[in-house]
Coordinates of C-alpha atoms in Angstrom, one line a residue:
M3 CA -18.3 -16.8 2.6
I4 CA -21.2 -15.8 5.0
D5 CA -18.7 -15.7 7.9
H6 CA -16.5 -13.3 5.9
L7 CA -19.4 -11.1 5.1
V8 CA -20.5 -11.0 8.8
V9 CA -17.0 -10.1 10.0
G10 CA -16.7 -7.4 7.3
I11 CA -20.0 -5.8 8.2
V12 CA -19.1 -5.7 11.9
A13 CA -15.8 -4.1 11.1
A14 CA -17.4 -1.5 8.9
A15 CA -20.3 -0.8 11.2
V16 CA -18.3 -0.4 14.4
T17 CA -15.7 1.8 12.6
A18 CA -18.4 4.1 11.1
L19 CA -20.3 4.3 14.4
V20 CA -17.4 5.2 16.7
T21 CA -15.6 7.6 14.3
P22 CA -17.5 10.7 15.4
S23 CA -16.6 10.0 19.0
V24 CA -13.0 9.6 18.1
G25 CA -13.2 12.9 16.2
W26 CA -14.5 14.6 19.4
F27 CA -11.8 13.0 21.4
A28 CA -9.1 14.1 19.0
R29 CA -10.3 17.7 19.2
R30 CA -10.2 17.6 22.9
L31 CA -6.6 16.5 22.7
G32 CA -5.8 19.2 20.2
A33 CA -5.0 16.6 17.5
V34 CA -6.2 18.6 14.5
R35 CA -4.7 19.4 11.2
W36 CA -5.3 21.9 8.4
R37 CA -6.7 20.5 5.1
A38 CA -4.2 20.7 2.3
G39 CA -4.1 24.2 0.9
E40 CA -6.0 25.8 3.7
G41 CA -3.3 26.3 6.4
P42 CA -1.4 29.4 7.4
E43 CA 1.2 28.8 4.6
A44 CA -1.6 29.1 2.0
Q45 CA -3.7 31.9 3.6
G46 CA -1.3 34.0 5.6
E47 CA -0.5 34.2 9.2
Q48 CA -4.1 35.2 10.1
A49 CA -5.2 31.6 9.3
S50 CA -2.9 30.3 12.1
R51 CA -5.5 31.2 14.6
P52 CA -9.0 29.7 13.9
S53 CA -11.7 32.3 14.2
G54 CA -15.4 31.8 14.9
R55 CA -17.1 29.2 17.0
R56 CA -15.8 26.1 15.2
D57 CA -12.2 25.3 14.6
P58 CA -11.9 24.9 10.8
R59 CA -9.1 22.3 11.2
V60 CA -9.9 18.6 10.9
P61 CA -9.3 16.2 13.8
V62 CA -6.9 13.3 13.2
L63 CA -6.5 10.0 15.1
G64 CA -9.2 8.4 12.9
G65 CA -7.1 5.3 13.0
L66 CA -8.4 4.7 16.6
A67 CA -11.9 4.1 15.1
M68 CA -10.4 1.5 12.7
F69 CA -8.6 -0.1 15.6
L70 CA -11.9 -0.5 17.5
G71 CA -13.6 -1.9 14.4
L72 CA -10.8 -4.4 14.1
L73 CA -11.1 -5.5 17.7
A74 CA -14.9 -6.0 17.3
A75 CA -14.3 -8.0 14.1
L76 CA -11.8 -10.3 15.8
V77 CA -14.2 -10.9 18.6
V78 CA -17.0 -11.9 16.2
A79 CA -14.7 -14.0 14.0
A80 CA -13.1 -16.1 16.7
P81 CA -16.1 -18.5 17.2
R82 CA -17.3 -18.6 13.6
D83 CA -16.8 -21.9 11.7
A84 CA -14.6 -20.3 9.0
F85 CA -12.1 -19.0 11.5
A86 CA -12.4 -21.3 14.6
D87 CA -9.4 -23.5 13.7
L88 CA -7.3 -20.4 12.9
F89 CA -7.8 -19.1 16.5
A90 CA -7.5 -22.5 18.1
T91 CA -4.4 -23.9 16.4
T92 CA -2.3 -21.0 15.4
S93 CA -0.8 -17.8 17.0
E94 CA -1.4 -15.7 13.8
P95 CA -4.3 -13.6 15.2
V96 CA -2.3 -12.9 18.3
A97 CA 0.7 -12.0 16.3
V98 CA -1.2 -9.5 14.1
L99 CA -3.0 -8.0 17.1
A100 CA 0.4 -7.4 18.9
G101 CA 1.7 -5.7 15.8
V102 CA -1.5 -3.7 15.4
V103 CA -1.3 -2.4 19.0
A104 CA 2.3 -1.3 18.5
I105 CA 1.6 0.4 15.2
V106 CA -1.5 2.1 16.4
A107 CA 0.4 3.4 19.6
L108 CA 3.2 4.7 17.3
G109 CA 0.8 6.4 14.9
A110 CA -1.1 8.1 17.7
L111 CA 2.1 9.4 19.2
D112 CA 3.2 10.7 15.8
D113 CA -0.2 12.4 15.2
L114 CA 0.1 14.1 18.6
L115 CA 3.8 14.8 18.8
D116 CA 5.1 14.7 15.1
L117 CA 7.8 12.2 15.6
S118 CA 11.0 12.2 13.6
A119 CA 11.3 9.9 10.5
A120 CA 14.0 7.8 12.2
L121 CA 11.8 7.2 15.3
K122 CA 8.8 6.3 13.2
L123 CA 10.9 3.8 11.2
A124 CA 12.2 2.3 14.4
G125 CA 8.6 1.9 15.7
Q126 CA 7.5 0.3 12.4
L127 CA 10.3 -2.2 12.6
V128 CA 9.2 -3.1 16.2
A129 CA 5.6 -3.6 15.1
A130 CA 6.6 -5.7 12.1
T131 CA 9.0 -7.8 14.1
L132 CA 6.2 -8.6 16.6
V133 CA 4.0 -9.9 13.8
A134 CA 6.8 -12.0 12.4
A135 CA 8.3 -13.3 15.7
L136 CA 4.9 -14.3 17.1
G137 CA 4.0 -16.5 14.3
L138 CA 3.2 -14.9 11.0
Q139 CA 6.1 -14.9 8.5
L140 CA 7.2 -16.0 5.1
Q141 CA 8.1 -19.6 4.8
Y142 CA 8.6 -20.2 1.1
F143 CA 9.6 -18.5 -2.1
W144 CA 8.4 -20.1 -5.3
L145 CA 10.5 -18.8 -8.2
P146 CA 9.9 -19.6 -11.9
S147 CA 12.4 -22.2 -13.4
I148 CA 13.9 -22.7 -9.9
G149 CA 11.0 -24.0 -7.8
I150 CA 10.4 -23.9 -4.1
V151 CA 12.9 -22.1 -1.9
A152 CA 12.4 -22.8 1.8
L153 CA 13.4 -19.9 4.0
S154 CA 15.1 -20.4 7.4
D155 CA 13.3 -18.8 10.4
D156 CA 15.8 -16.0 10.6
L157 CA 15.7 -15.2 6.9
G158 CA 11.9 -15.5 6.8
L159 CA 11.7 -13.1 9.8
V160 CA 13.9 -10.5 8.2
L161 CA 12.1 -10.6 4.8
T162 CA 8.7 -10.4 6.5
V163 CA 9.7 -7.4 8.5
L164 CA 11.0 -5.6 5.4
F165 CA 7.8 -6.4 3.5
L166 CA 5.5 -5.3 6.2
V167 CA 7.4 -2.0 6.8
A168 CA 7.3 -1.3 3.1
F169 CA 3.5 -1.8 3.1
V170 CA 3.1 0.4 6.1
N171 CA 4.9 3.2 4.3
L172 CA 3.2 2.7 1.0
V173 CA -0.3 3.3 2.5
N174 CA 1.1 6.1 4.7
L175 CA 2.4 8.0 1.7
A176 CA -0.9 7.6 -0.1
D177 CA -2.8 9.4 2.6
G178 CA -2.7 12.8 0.9
L179 CA -6.3 13.6 -0.1
D180 CA -9.6 13.1 1.7
G181 CA -10.8 9.5 1.1
L182 CA -7.8 8.5 -0.9
A183 CA -5.9 6.1 1.3
A184 CA -9.1 4.5 2.7
G185 CA -10.6 4.0 -0.7
V186 CA -7.4 2.7 -2.4
T187 CA -6.6 0.3 0.4
G188 CA -10.2 -0.9 0.5
I189 CA -10.2 -1.6 -3.2
G190 CA -6.9 -3.3 -3.0
A191 CA -8.0 -5.5 -0.1
A192 CA -11.2 -6.5 -1.9
A193 CA -9.2 -7.5 -4.9
F194 CA -6.8 -9.5 -2.7
L195 CA -9.7 -11.2 -0.9
L196 CA -11.3 -12.3 -4.2
Y197 CA -7.9 -13.5 -5.4
A198 CA -7.2 -15.5 -2.2
L199 CA -10.7 -17.1 -2.1
R200 CA -10.4 -18.3 -5.7
G201 CA -6.6 -18.8 -6.3
G202 CA -5.7 -20.7 -3.2
G203 CA -3.8 -23.5 -4.9
T204 CA -2.7 -26.2 -2.4
A205 CA -2.6 -23.9 0.5
T206 CA -6.4 -23.8 1.2
G207 CA -5.9 -24.7 4.8
L208 CA -3.9 -21.5 5.3
L209 CA -6.4 -19.2 3.6
S210 CA -8.5 -18.3 6.6
S211 CA -5.8 -16.0 8.1
A212 CA -5.2 -14.1 4.8
T213 CA -9.0 -13.8 4.0
L214 CA -9.8 -12.8 7.6
L215 CA -7.3 -9.9 7.5
A216 CA -8.4 -8.8 4.0
T217 CA -12.0 -8.8 5.1
I218 CA -11.3 -6.7 8.2
T219 CA -9.2 -4.3 6.1
I220 CA -12.1 -3.8 3.7
G221 CA -14.5 -3.3 6.6
V222 CA -12.5 -0.7 8.5
A223 CA -11.4 1.1 5.4
F224 CA -14.9 1.6 4.0
G225 CA -16.4 2.1 7.4
F226 CA -14.1 5.0 7.9
L227 CA -14.6 6.3 4.4
V228 CA -18.1 7.3 5.4
H229 CA -16.6 10.1 7.4
N230 CA -13.4 10.6 5.4
W231 CA -14.9 11.3 2.0
Y232 CA -14.5 14.9 0.8
P233 CA -14.9 17.1 2.6
A234 CA -13.5 14.9 5.4
R235 CA -14.9 15.4 8.9
I236 CA -11.9 13.5 10.2
F237 CA -8.5 12.3 9.0
M238 CA -7.1 8.8 9.7
G239 CA -3.7 10.2 10.5
D240 CA -0.6 8.0 10.7
T241 CA -2.6 6.0 13.2
G242 CA -4.9 4.8 10.5
S243 CA -2.7 4.7 7.4
M244 CA 0.0 2.6 9.1
L245 CA -2.7 0.3 10.6
L246 CA -4.1 -0.3 7.1
G247 CA -0.7 -0.9 5.6
L248 CA 0.2 -3.4 8.3
L249 CA -3.1 -5.3 7.9
L250 CA -2.9 -5.6 4.1
G251 CA 0.8 -6.5 4.3
A252 CA 0.1 -9.2 6.9
A253 CA -2.7 -10.6 4.7
G254 CA -0.2 -10.9 1.8
V255 CA 2.3 -12.7 4.0
A256 CA -0.3 -15.1 5.3
H257 CA -1.4 -16.2 1.8
V258 CA 1.2 -15.8 -0.9
G259 CA 4.3 -16.3 1.3
R260 CA 3.0 -19.5 2.8
S261 CA 2.0 -21.3 -0.3
S262 CA 4.7 -23.8 -1.0
S263 CA 3.4 -25.0 -4.5
P264 CA 1.5 -22.3 -6.4
S265 CA -1.1 -23.7 -8.8
A266 CA -1.5 -22.7 -12.5
T267 CA -4.1 -20.1 -11.4
E268 CA -1.5 -18.5 -9.2
L269 CA 1.0 -17.8 -12.0
I270 CA 0.9 -14.1 -11.4
A271 CA 2.0 -14.8 -7.9
S272 CA 4.8 -17.1 -8.9
V273 CA 7.2 -14.5 -7.5
P274 CA 6.0 -14.2 -3.9
L275 CA 4.1 -11.2 -2.8
V276 CA 3.6 -9.8 -6.3
V277 CA -0.2 -9.9 -5.9
P278 CA -0.4 -7.6 -2.8
L279 CA 1.9 -5.1 -4.6
V280 CA -0.1 -5.1 -7.7
V281 CA -3.4 -4.4 -5.9
L282 CA -1.7 -1.4 -4.3
A283 CA -0.3 -0.2 -7.7
V284 CA -1.3 3.4 -7.3
P285 CA 0.8 4.1 -4.1
V286 CA 3.5 1.8 -5.3
V287 CA 4.0 3.7 -8.5
D288 CA 3.6 7.1 -6.8
T289 CA 6.1 6.2 -4.1
A290 CA 8.7 5.1 -6.7
V291 CA 8.2 8.3 -8.7
T292 CA 8.3 10.4 -5.6
I293 CA 11.6 8.8 -4.4
V294 CA 13.2 9.3 -7.9
R295 CA 12.0 12.9 -8.0
R296 CA 13.4 13.8 -4.5
L297 CA 16.8 12.1 -5.3
R298 CA 17.1 14.0 -8.6
H299 CA 16.5 17.3 -6.7
D300 CA 18.8 16.4 -3.8
L301 CA 15.9 16.4 -1.4
P302 CA 15.6 14.0 1.7
V303 CA 13.5 11.0 0.7
T304 CA 11.6 11.2 4.0
R305 CA 10.7 14.9 3.5
A306 CA 7.0 15.5 2.9
D307 CA 6.0 17.7 -0.1
L308 CA 3.1 18.4 -2.5
G309 CA 4.6 16.6 -5.5
H310 CA 2.6 13.4 -5.4
L311 CA 0.4 12.4 -8.3
H312 CA -2.7 13.0 -6.2
H313 CA -1.6 16.6 -5.5
A314 CA -0.9 17.2 -9.1
L315 CA -4.4 16.1 -10.0
V316 CA -6.1 18.3 -7.5
A317 CA -4.0 21.5 -7.6
P318 CA -4.9 24.2 -8.2
G319 CA -8.3 23.9 -9.9
D320 CA -9.2 20.2 -10.5
P321 CA -12.1 19.0 -8.2
H322 CA -10.9 17.1 -5.3
R323 CA -13.5 14.3 -5.7
R324 CA -12.6 13.8 -9.3
A325 CA -8.9 13.4 -8.5
V326 CA -9.7 10.8 -5.9
L327 CA -12.1 8.9 -8.2
V328 CA -9.4 8.8 -11.0
L329 CA -7.0 7.1 -8.6
Y330 CA -9.7 4.8 -7.5
G331 CA -10.2 3.9 -11.2
W332 CA -6.5 3.0 -11.5
S333 CA -6.8 0.8 -8.4
V334 CA -9.8 -1.0 -9.9
A335 CA -7.7 -1.6 -13.1
A336 CA -4.9 -3.0 -11.1
G337 CA -7.2 -5.2 -9.1
L338 CA -8.9 -6.4 -12.3
S339 CA -5.5 -7.5 -13.7
V340 CA -5.1 -9.9 -10.7
V341 CA -8.7 -11.0 -10.1
G342 CA -10.1 -11.0 -13.6
P343 CA -8.4 -14.1 -15.0
L344 CA -9.6 -16.2 -12.0
Y345 CA -13.3 -15.4 -12.6
L346 CA -13.7 -14.4 -16.3
A347 CA -12.6 -15.6 -19.7
D348 CA -9.3 -14.1 -20.8
G349 CA -10.9 -12.2 -23.7
T350 CA -13.4 -10.6 -21.4
V351 CA -10.8 -9.6 -19.0
L352 CA -8.6 -8.1 -21.7
V353 CA -11.5 -6.0 -23.1
M354 CA -12.5 -4.8 -19.6
L355 CA -8.9 -4.0 -18.7
V356 CA -8.1 -2.1 -21.9
G357 CA -11.3 -0.1 -21.7
T358 CA -10.6 0.8 -18.0
V359 CA -7.0 1.8 -18.7
I360 CA -8.0 4.0 -21.7
V361 CA -10.7 5.7 -19.7
M362 CA -8.4 6.3 -16.7
A363 CA -5.5 7.5 -18.9
V364 CA -7.8 10.1 -20.6
A365 CA -9.1 11.2 -17.2
T366 CA -5.6 11.5 -15.8
V367 CA -4.3 13.5 -18.8
L368 CA -7.3 15.8 -18.6
G369 CA -6.8 16.3 -14.9
L370 CA -3.2 17.1 -15.2
R371 CA -3.7 19.5 -18.2
G372 CA -6.8 21.1 -16.7
R373 CA -5.1 22.3 -13.4
S374 CA -5.7 25.9 -14.3
V375 CA -9.4 25.5 -15.1
P376 CA -11.7 27.0 -12.5
D377 CA -13.0 24.6 -10.0
A378 CA -16.3 22.9 -10.9
R379 CA -17.3 20.7 -8.0
W380 CA -19.0 17.4 -8.6

């Protein structure tokens, strides 16, 4: 566990330290963006030209800082006891790194040039395919009442690519408020790490890859959150959101999709990849609702709008921080449902979970009903 802690601290520290420099670099490139509700469409055409000495727009490309944090963490992890065999005997770190390089390049281009949805999807498929083709892909499905279903290399590759692309877009769609995507992904990765460390079943020899990726995800997410908390001094952009999605999705594939005989403690994961989806319950639910809403109104599914739950909570009067904290709370509740039974008595978990859900439900309802209340910042 010490090795995981060291790697996580390095990832967080490097990310936090280099983020200001990345922000300066992004401004030099002109990679800046208005904060939601502050652009020309909200304030009139005069807002389209920043006035004064400092550009009020926020730099993007924050994902580059996360990428540097990830590289530093991998360098530190390679010689450590917990991960030495992983780097020496498998191609999984190389596979993930290749996919990460591709997704970061794609995200940076999108942040700079605003790529079309089709081109972004094509790039995501390339990045996910690199991860799967170079050695990290689903090998088994374990289904209740059926048992183990071994996957052929071709089918495993296809399913892995689809799963990774889904995760990339889940986190990407969650990046709508300052600190939201980083915090929710960090909480989800922490829950998944605790689950993988305790609920390994018979696949303990394969855990290092999953736990390494989860640890790095936690580090880069919370390291970046230091600068991304409201009011954000930098946005992660698609460079960061797609990177976080790929990392957490790869961690899920490395653990859940490679365990050929789940133990009793892994009952919640008896249908492969349920756990990674549960720990990202907030963006999963929000994405599903968004897709249904857009289809009902005959809108393109890929068209961006302000109809997400996080936008409803913050507009027009609810404090930004409160809205983000409410969604953090829901993420904690989802993580507790996965991790709790592995560490605590069932009765204790039930009480904690019910209490958390009640508090979050009240906070959500008050947030949605109080949208017209004048802003009272925390």
